[in-house]
Amino acid sequence: MQPTPVKKIEAPKTARGIKTRAKILKAAEQVFGNKGFHAASISEITQVAEVSQGTFYIYFPDKEEAFRALVEFMGQETQAFIRQRTGAAQSRLEAERLGLQAFLSFVAEHKNLYRIVLESLFVDEAIYRSYFSKFGALYQSRLDAAAGNGEITAGDTEVRAWCLMGISHFLGMRYGLWDSPEAHARVVDAAADFISNGLRAKDAP
Amino acid sequence: MQPTPVKKIEAPKTARGIKTRAKILKAAEQVFGNKGFHAASISEITQVAEVSQGTFYIYFPDKEEAFRALVEFMGQETQAFIRQRTGAAQSRLEAERLGLQAFLSFVAEHKNLYRIVLESLFVDEAIYRSYFSKFGALYQSRLDAAAGNGEITAGDTEVRAWCLMGISHFLGMRYGLWDSPEAHARVVDAAADFISNGLRAKDAP
């Protein structure tokens, strides 16, 4: 079955439009996260968002495009949250520590994040790939800058970016999603030490 | 809707039984991976496996139990493959390098692994958690042993185990699944260096 081509809708430019779109996406986060993509309906999203169906269609041509926009929106929200909490960092290694701490808090407050992002693999693999590839590219550019001014050793920043994303994703799942916030300080300490120093013992070959 | 309780089937003990069950699971890997859990049917699995439906039901009470067994089976196959390729390692850090190399090869040869494991989150979250928790516990015990005999520095081995799983999972996805095998040597070198030495520059604070 060929997918029906959907009309492209421009992102809103007015403050009110941006706010309404965000309100619909927050409702979509709740509905898609709780019900899954297939069982979720546009009418339920509009009810939670307290907007009319007509308003929904101003911003999104169909359910799949709303889902696609939601995954992108959650990526942007995650990045914004981390940026805010790492802005005062004096070095890349400090930013790694603060960023991980922020990510664990974000996951604990957005319990549906993983279900939505992982389900995107089954809705359209392009959404899933794009989500992680965008994070990867951003991460890599930060590592490049840090390696450039000697804050970290030189090395393959693309591979390192994917290593660091993997660490965040798995610690976010294990401790942000499945565990209680009391564990977070210990986890951040241990992970920051690993990221900074690796595992090699001083006198190991 | 309450799930129907399923009868517990003991794992086969004869060589022939183990072989038939594995044949069904290999077929299930293909069918569930290509179609997804919901669209896949028992009759398609038995056709691919070249066994009767009656034979299927000797080993699995229903489709969900076959799926659950498949995820567990793939975890065991992954572990066995890595164990075989890391057996000659002289240290934990060498085992990390060889293990990552093996995992990238395994993923490239089992393109359905990620789809199946990630879909398990939506079939029954317990399957998904169990898959990673088993890997985590095994990894942690190996790190404990290595820290105990001074091959690696002392540290929180639970957190480190989840960091290392995250690295493998993300590099497996990015380079084993999405990229060509030519990249693997570079990726393994860069990741092994990161795991061993971390990012900290020698004269960084």
Coordinates of C-alpha atoms in Angstrom, one line a residue:
Chain A
M1 CA 0.0 0.0 0.0
Q2 CA 1.4 3.4 -1.0
P3 CA 1.3 6.0 1.7
T4 CA -0.9 9.0 0.7
P5 CA 1.2 12.1 0.2
V6 CA 0.4 14.7 2.9
K7 CA 0.3 18.4 2.4
K8 CA 3.3 20.2 4.1
I9 CA 2.2 22.6 6.8
E10 CA 4.5 25.4 7.7
A11 CA 5.4 25.8 11.4
P12 CA 3.4 28.6 13.0
K13 CA 5.1 32.0 13.3
T14 CA 2.9 33.9 15.8
A15 CA 3.3 33.5 19.5
R16 CA -0.3 32.3 19.8
G17 CA 0.2 29.7 17.0
I18 CA 3.4 28.4 18.6
K19 CA 1.6 28.1 21.9
T20 CA -1.4 26.3 20.5
R21 CA 0.8 23.8 18.5
A22 CA 2.8 23.1 21.7
K23 CA -0.4 22.5 23.6
I24 CA -1.5 20.0 21.1
L25 CA 1.9 18.3 21.2
K26 CA 1.8 18.1 25.0
A27 CA -1.6 16.4 24.7
A28 CA -0.2 14.1 22.0
E29 CA 2.7 13.2 24.3
Q30 CA 0.2 12.0 26.9
V31 CA -2.2 10.2 24.5
F32 CA 0.4 8.5 22.3
G33 CA 2.5 7.5 25.3
N34 CA -0.4 6.0 27.2
K35 CA -2.3 4.3 24.3
G36 CA 0.4 3.8 21.6
F37 CA 0.3 5.2 18.1
H38 CA -2.3 2.9 16.6
A39 CA -4.9 3.0 19.4
A40 CA -4.5 6.8 19.9
S41 CA -7.1 9.0 18.1
I42 CA -7.0 12.6 17.0
S43 CA -10.3 13.3 18.9
E44 CA -8.7 12.1 22.1
I45 CA -5.7 14.4 21.6
T46 CA -7.9 17.4 20.9
Q47 CA -10.0 16.6 24.0
V48 CA -6.9 16.6 26.2
A49 CA -5.6 19.7 24.5
E50 CA -9.0 21.4 24.8
V51 CA -9.0 22.5 21.1
S52 CA -11.3 21.7 18.3
Q53 CA -10.6 19.1 15.6
G54 CA -10.5 22.0 13.2
T55 CA -7.7 23.6 15.2
F56 CA -5.7 20.3 15.1
Y57 CA -5.8 20.2 11.3
I58 CA -4.5 23.8 11.1
Y59 CA -1.2 22.4 12.5
F60 CA -1.1 18.7 11.4
P61 CA -2.5 17.0 8.3
D62 CA -3.0 13.7 10.0
K63 CA -2.2 11.5 13.0
E64 CA 1.2 10.3 11.7
E65 CA 2.4 13.9 11.0
A66 CA 1.4 14.8 14.6
F67 CA 3.4 11.8 15.9
R68 CA 6.4 12.8 13.7
A69 CA 6.2 16.4 15.0
L70 CA 5.9 15.1 18.6
V71 CA 9.1 13.1 18.4
E72 CA 10.9 16.1 17.0
F73 CA 9.3 18.4 19.6
M74 CA 10.4 16.0 22.4
G75 CA 14.0 16.0 21.1
Q76 CA 13.9 19.8 21.1
E77 CA 12.5 20.0 24.6
T78 CA 15.1 17.5 25.8
Q79 CA 17.9 19.6 24.3
A80 CA 16.5 22.9 25.6
F81 CA 16.2 21.4 29.1
I82 CA 19.8 20.1 29.0
R83 CA 21.1 23.3 27.5
Q84 CA 19.5 25.3 30.3
R85 CA 21.1 23.1 33.0
T86 CA 24.6 22.9 31.4
G87 CA 24.9 26.6 30.5
A88 CA 27.1 27.4 33.5
A89 CA 29.5 24.5 32.9
Q90 CA 33.2 25.6 32.8
S91 CA 34.3 22.6 30.7
R92 CA 33.0 19.8 28.4
L93 CA 33.5 17.2 31.2
E94 CA 31.5 19.3 33.6
A95 CA 28.8 19.8 30.9
E96 CA 28.7 16.0 30.5
R97 CA 28.1 15.5 34.2
L98 CA 25.4 18.3 34.4
G99 CA 23.9 17.1 31.1
L100 CA 23.5 13.6 32.4
Q101 CA 22.0 14.8 35.6
A102 CA 19.5 17.0 33.6
F103 CA 18.6 14.1 31.3
L104 CA 17.8 11.7 34.2
S105 CA 15.5 14.4 35.7
F106 CA 13.9 15.0 32.3
V107 CA 13.2 11.3 31.8
A108 CA 11.7 11.0 35.3
E109 CA 9.3 13.8 34.4
H110 CA 8.5 12.6 30.9
K111 CA 7.9 8.9 31.5
N112 CA 6.4 8.5 28.0
L113 CA 9.5 9.7 26.2
Y114 CA 11.0 6.3 25.6
R115 CA 7.8 4.6 24.5
I116 CA 7.2 7.4 22.0
V117 CA 10.7 7.5 20.6
L118 CA 11.0 3.7 20.4
E119 CA 7.5 3.3 18.9
S120 CA 8.6 5.7 16.1
L121 CA 10.8 2.9 14.7
F122 CA 7.5 1.0 13.9
V123 CA 5.6 4.0 12.7
D124 CA 8.3 5.2 10.3
E125 CA 11.9 4.2 10.7
A126 CA 12.9 7.6 9.3
I127 CA 11.5 9.4 12.4
Y128 CA 13.5 7.1 14.7
R129 CA 16.8 7.6 12.8
S130 CA 16.3 11.3 12.6
Y131 CA 15.7 11.6 16.3
F132 CA 19.1 10.0 17.2
S133 CA 21.0 11.4 14.2
K134 CA 20.1 15.0 15.2
F135 CA 21.3 14.4 18.8
G136 CA 24.4 12.7 17.4
A137 CA 25.3 15.6 15.1
L138 CA 24.8 18.2 17.9
Y139 CA 26.9 16.1 20.3
Q140 CA 29.6 15.7 17.8
S141 CA 29.9 19.4 17.2
R142 CA 30.3 20.0 20.9
L143 CA 33.0 17.4 21.2
D144 CA 34.8 18.8 18.2
A145 CA 34.8 22.3 19.9
A146 CA 36.0 20.8 23.2
A147 CA 38.8 18.7 21.5
G148 CA 39.8 21.9 19.5
N149 CA 40.5 23.9 22.6
G150 CA 42.1 21.0 24.5
E151 CA 39.3 20.3 27.1
I152 CA 39.3 16.7 26.0
T153 CA 41.7 14.5 24.2
A154 CA 41.6 14.3 20.4
G155 CA 39.7 11.4 19.0
D156 CA 36.9 10.2 16.7
T157 CA 34.2 12.6 17.8
E158 CA 31.4 10.9 15.8
V159 CA 32.0 7.5 17.5
R160 CA 32.4 9.2 20.8
A161 CA 29.1 11.1 20.3
W162 CA 27.3 7.8 19.8
C163 CA 29.0 6.3 22.8
L164 CA 27.9 9.2 25.0
M165 CA 24.3 9.1 23.6
G166 CA 24.2 5.3 24.4
I167 CA 25.3 6.0 27.9
S168 CA 22.7 8.7 28.4
H169 CA 19.9 6.6 26.8
F170 CA 20.7 3.5 28.9
L171 CA 21.2 5.3 32.2
G172 CA 18.0 7.3 31.5
M173 CA 16.1 4.1 31.0
R174 CA 17.6 2.1 33.9
Y175 CA 17.7 4.9 36.5
G176 CA 15.4 7.8 35.2
L177 CA 12.6 5.5 34.1
W178 CA 12.8 2.3 36.2
D179 CA 14.5 3.6 39.4
S180 CA 13.8 6.3 41.9
P181 CA 15.5 9.7 41.8
E182 CA 17.5 8.9 45.0
A183 CA 19.9 6.8 42.9
H184 CA 20.6 9.7 40.5
A185 CA 23.5 11.4 42.3
R186 CA 25.4 8.1 42.6
V187 CA 24.8 7.3 39.0
V188 CA 25.9 10.7 37.7
D189 CA 29.1 10.4 39.8
A190 CA 30.0 7.0 38.6
A191 CA 29.2 7.8 34.9
A192 CA 31.0 11.1 35.0
D193 CA 34.1 9.3 36.3
F194 CA 33.9 6.7 33.6
I195 CA 33.4 9.3 30.9
S196 CA 36.3 11.3 32.1
N197 CA 38.8 8.6 33.0
G198 CA 37.8 5.3 31.4
L199 CA 38.3 2.0 33.1
R200 CA 42.0 1.4 32.7
A201 CA 43.9 0.8 35.9
K202 CA 47.1 2.9 36.3
D203 CA 49.4 -0.1 36.1
A204 CA 47.4 -2.1 33.6
P205 CA 49.0 -3.1 30.3
Chain B
M1 CA -9.0 -7.3 29.0
Q2 CA -7.3 -9.8 31.3
P3 CA -4.6 -11.9 29.5
T4 CA -5.4 -15.6 29.4
P5 CA -3.0 -17.6 31.7
V6 CA -0.8 -19.8 29.5
K7 CA 0.4 -23.3 30.4
K8 CA 4.1 -23.4 31.2
I9 CA 6.0 -25.6 28.8
E10 CA 9.3 -27.1 30.0
A11 CA 12.4 -26.5 27.7
P12 CA 13.1 -29.6 25.6
K13 CA 15.8 -31.9 27.0
T14 CA 16.6 -34.1 24.0
A15 CA 19.1 -33.0 21.3
R16 CA 16.3 -33.4 18.7
G17 CA 13.9 -31.3 20.8
I18 CA 16.4 -28.5 21.3
K19 CA 17.1 -28.5 17.6
T20 CA 13.5 -28.3 16.5
R21 CA 12.8 -25.5 19.0
A22 CA 15.8 -23.6 17.7
K23 CA 14.5 -24.1 14.1
I24 CA 11.2 -22.6 15.1
L25 CA 12.8 -19.7 16.8
K26 CA 15.1 -19.0 13.8
A27 CA 11.9 -18.9 11.6
A28 CA 10.2 -16.7 14.3
E29 CA 13.2 -14.3 14.1
Q30 CA 12.6 -13.9 10.4
V31 CA 8.8 -13.6 10.5
F32 CA 8.5 -11.3 13.6
G33 CA 11.4 -9.2 12.3
N34 CA 9.9 -8.7 8.9
K35 CA 6.2 -8.4 9.8
G36 CA 6.1 -7.2 13.4
F37 CA 4.5 -9.0 16.2
H38 CA 0.8 -8.3 15.4
A39 CA 0.9 -9.0 11.7
A40 CA 3.0 -12.2 12.1
S41 CA 1.1 -15.5 12.3
I42 CA 2.0 -18.9 13.7
S43 CA 1.2 -20.5 10.4
E44 CA 3.8 -18.4 8.7
I45 CA 6.4 -19.3 11.3
T46 CA 5.7 -23.0 10.9
Q47 CA 5.9 -22.7 7.1
V48 CA 9.3 -21.0 7.3
A49 CA 10.5 -23.5 9.9
E50 CA 9.0 -26.4 7.8
V51 CA 7.3 -27.9 10.8
S52 CA 3.6 -28.7 11.4
Q53 CA 1.4 -26.4 13.6
G54 CA 1.1 -29.4 16.0
T55 CA 4.9 -29.3 16.4
F56 CA 4.8 -25.6 17.1
Y57 CA 2.4 -26.1 20.0
I58 CA 4.7 -28.8 21.6
Y59 CA 7.1 -25.9 22.3
F60 CA 5.0 -22.8 22.6
P61 CA 1.5 -22.4 23.9
D62 CA 0.8 -19.3 21.8
K63 CA 2.3 -16.5 19.6
E64 CA 3.2 -14.3 22.5
E65 CA 5.1 -17.0 24.3
A66 CA 7.1 -17.8 21.1
F67 CA 7.9 -14.1 20.9
R68 CA 9.0 -14.0 24.5
A69 CA 11.2 -17.1 23.9
L70 CA 12.6 -15.6 20.8
V71 CA 13.8 -12.4 22.6
E72 CA 15.4 -14.6 25.3
F73 CA 16.9 -16.9 22.6
M74 CA 18.4 -13.9 20.7
G75 CA 20.0 -12.7 24.0
Q76 CA 21.5 -16.1 24.5
E77 CA 22.7 -16.3 20.9
T78 CA 24.3 -12.9 21.2
Q79 CA 26.0 -13.8 24.4
A80 CA 27.3 -17.1 23.0
F81 CA 28.7 -15.4 19.9
I82 CA 30.5 -12.7 22.0
R83 CA 31.8 -15.3 24.5
Q84 CA 33.3 -17.3 21.6
R85 CA 35.0 -14.3 20.2
T86 CA 36.3 -12.9 23.5
G87 CA 37.5 -16.2 25.0
A88 CA 41.2 -15.6 24.1
A89 CA 41.2 -12.1 25.6
Q90 CA 44.1 -11.5 28.1
S91 CA 42.3 -8.7 30.0
R92 CA 38.9 -7.1 30.5
L93 CA 39.9 -4.1 28.3
E94 CA 40.8 -6.5 25.5
A95 CA 37.6 -8.4 26.0
E96 CA 35.7 -5.1 25.7
R97 CA 37.3 -4.4 22.3
L98 CA 36.8 -8.0 21.0
G99 CA 33.3 -8.0 22.4
L100 CA 32.3 -4.8 20.7
Q101 CA 33.8 -6.1 17.4
A102 CA 31.8 -9.3 17.8
F103 CA 28.6 -7.4 18.6
L104 CA 28.9 -5.2 15.5
S105 CA 29.3 -8.4 13.3
F106 CA 26.4 -10.1 15.1
V107 CA 24.1 -7.2 14.5
A108 CA 25.1 -6.9 10.8
E109 CA 24.2 -10.6 10.4
H110 CA 21.0 -10.3 12.5
K111 CA 19.3 -7.2 11.1
N112 CA 16.0 -8.0 12.8
L113 CA 17.6 -8.1 16.3
Y114 CA 16.8 -4.4 17.2
R115 CA 13.2 -4.5 15.8
I116 CA 12.4 -7.6 17.8
V117 CA 14.0 -6.4 21.0
L118 CA 12.5 -2.9 20.8
E119 CA 9.0 -4.2 19.8
S120 CA 9.1 -6.4 23.0
L121 CA 8.5 -3.1 24.9
F122 CA 5.1 -2.9 23.3
V123 CA 4.2 -6.6 23.5
D124 CA 5.1 -6.9 27.2
E125 CA 7.4 -4.5 28.9
A126 CA 8.7 -7.4 31.2
I127 CA 10.3 -9.0 28.2
Y128 CA 12.1 -5.8 27.3
R129 CA 13.3 -5.2 30.8
S130 CA 14.4 -8.7 31.3
Y131 CA 16.4 -8.7 28.1
F132 CA 18.6 -5.8 29.2
S133 CA 18.6 -6.7 32.9
K134 CA 20.1 -10.1 32.1
F135 CA 22.8 -8.5 30.0
G136 CA 23.4 -5.9 32.7
A137 CA 23.8 -8.5 35.5
L138 CA 26.2 -10.6 33.4
Y139 CA 28.3 -7.5 32.5
Q140 CA 28.4 -6.4 36.0
S141 CA 29.7 -9.7 37.3
R142 CA 32.5 -9.6 34.7
L143 CA 33.4 -6.0 35.7
D144 CA 33.4 -7.0 39.4
A145 CA 35.9 -9.8 38.6
A146 CA 38.1 -7.5 36.6
A147 CA 38.1 -4.8 39.3
G148 CA 38.8 -7.5 41.9
N149 CA 42.1 -8.5 40.2
G150 CA 43.2 -5.0 39.3
E151 CA 42.6 -5.1 35.5
I152 CA 40.3 -2.1 35.7
T153 CA 40.0 0.7 38.3
A154 CA 37.5 0.2 41.2
G155 CA 34.2 1.9 40.6
D156 CA 30.4 1.4 40.5
T157 CA 30.2 -1.7 38.3
E158 CA 26.4 -1.6 38.0
V159 CA 26.5 1.9 36.5
R160 CA 29.5 1.0 34.4
A161 CA 27.7 -2.1 33.1
W162 CA 24.8 0.0 31.9
C163 CA 27.2 2.6 30.3
L164 CA 28.9 -0.2 28.4
M165 CA 25.6 -1.8 27.3
G166 CA 24.5 1.6 26.1
I167 CA 27.7 2.1 24.1
S168 CA 27.3 -1.4 22.5
H169 CA 23.6 -0.8 21.7
F170 CA 24.2 2.6 20.1
L171 CA 27.3 1.6 18.1
G172 CA 25.5 -1.6 17.0
M173 CA 22.6 0.5 15.8
R174 CA 24.6 3.2 14.1
Y175 CA 27.4 1.1 12.6
G176 CA 26.2 -2.5 12.7
L177 CA 22.7 -1.9 11.4
W178 CA 22.8 1.4 9.5
D179 CA 26.4 1.5 8.2
S180 CA 28.6 -0.9 6.2
P181 CA 31.1 -3.3 7.8
E182 CA 34.1 -1.2 6.5
A183 CA 33.5 1.3 9.3
H184 CA 33.7 -1.3 12.0
A185 CA 37.5 -1.3 12.6
R186 CA 37.6 2.5 13.1
V187 CA 34.6 2.4 15.4
V188 CA 36.0 -0.4 17.5
D189 CA 39.4 1.4 17.8
A190 CA 37.8 4.7 18.8
A191 CA 35.3 3.1 21.3
A192 CA 38.0 0.9 22.9
D193 CA 40.1 4.0 23.4
F194 CA 37.2 5.9 25.0
I195 CA 36.3 2.9 27.3
S196 CA 39.9 2.5 28.4
N197 CA 41.0 6.1 28.8
G198 CA 37.9 8.3 28.9
L199 CA 37.9 11.8 27.4
R200 CA 40.0 13.8 30.0
A201 CA 42.9 15.7 28.5
K202 CA 46.2 15.1 30.5
D203 CA 46.4 18.7 31.6
A204 CA 42.7 19.3 32.0
P205 CA 41.4 20.3 35.5

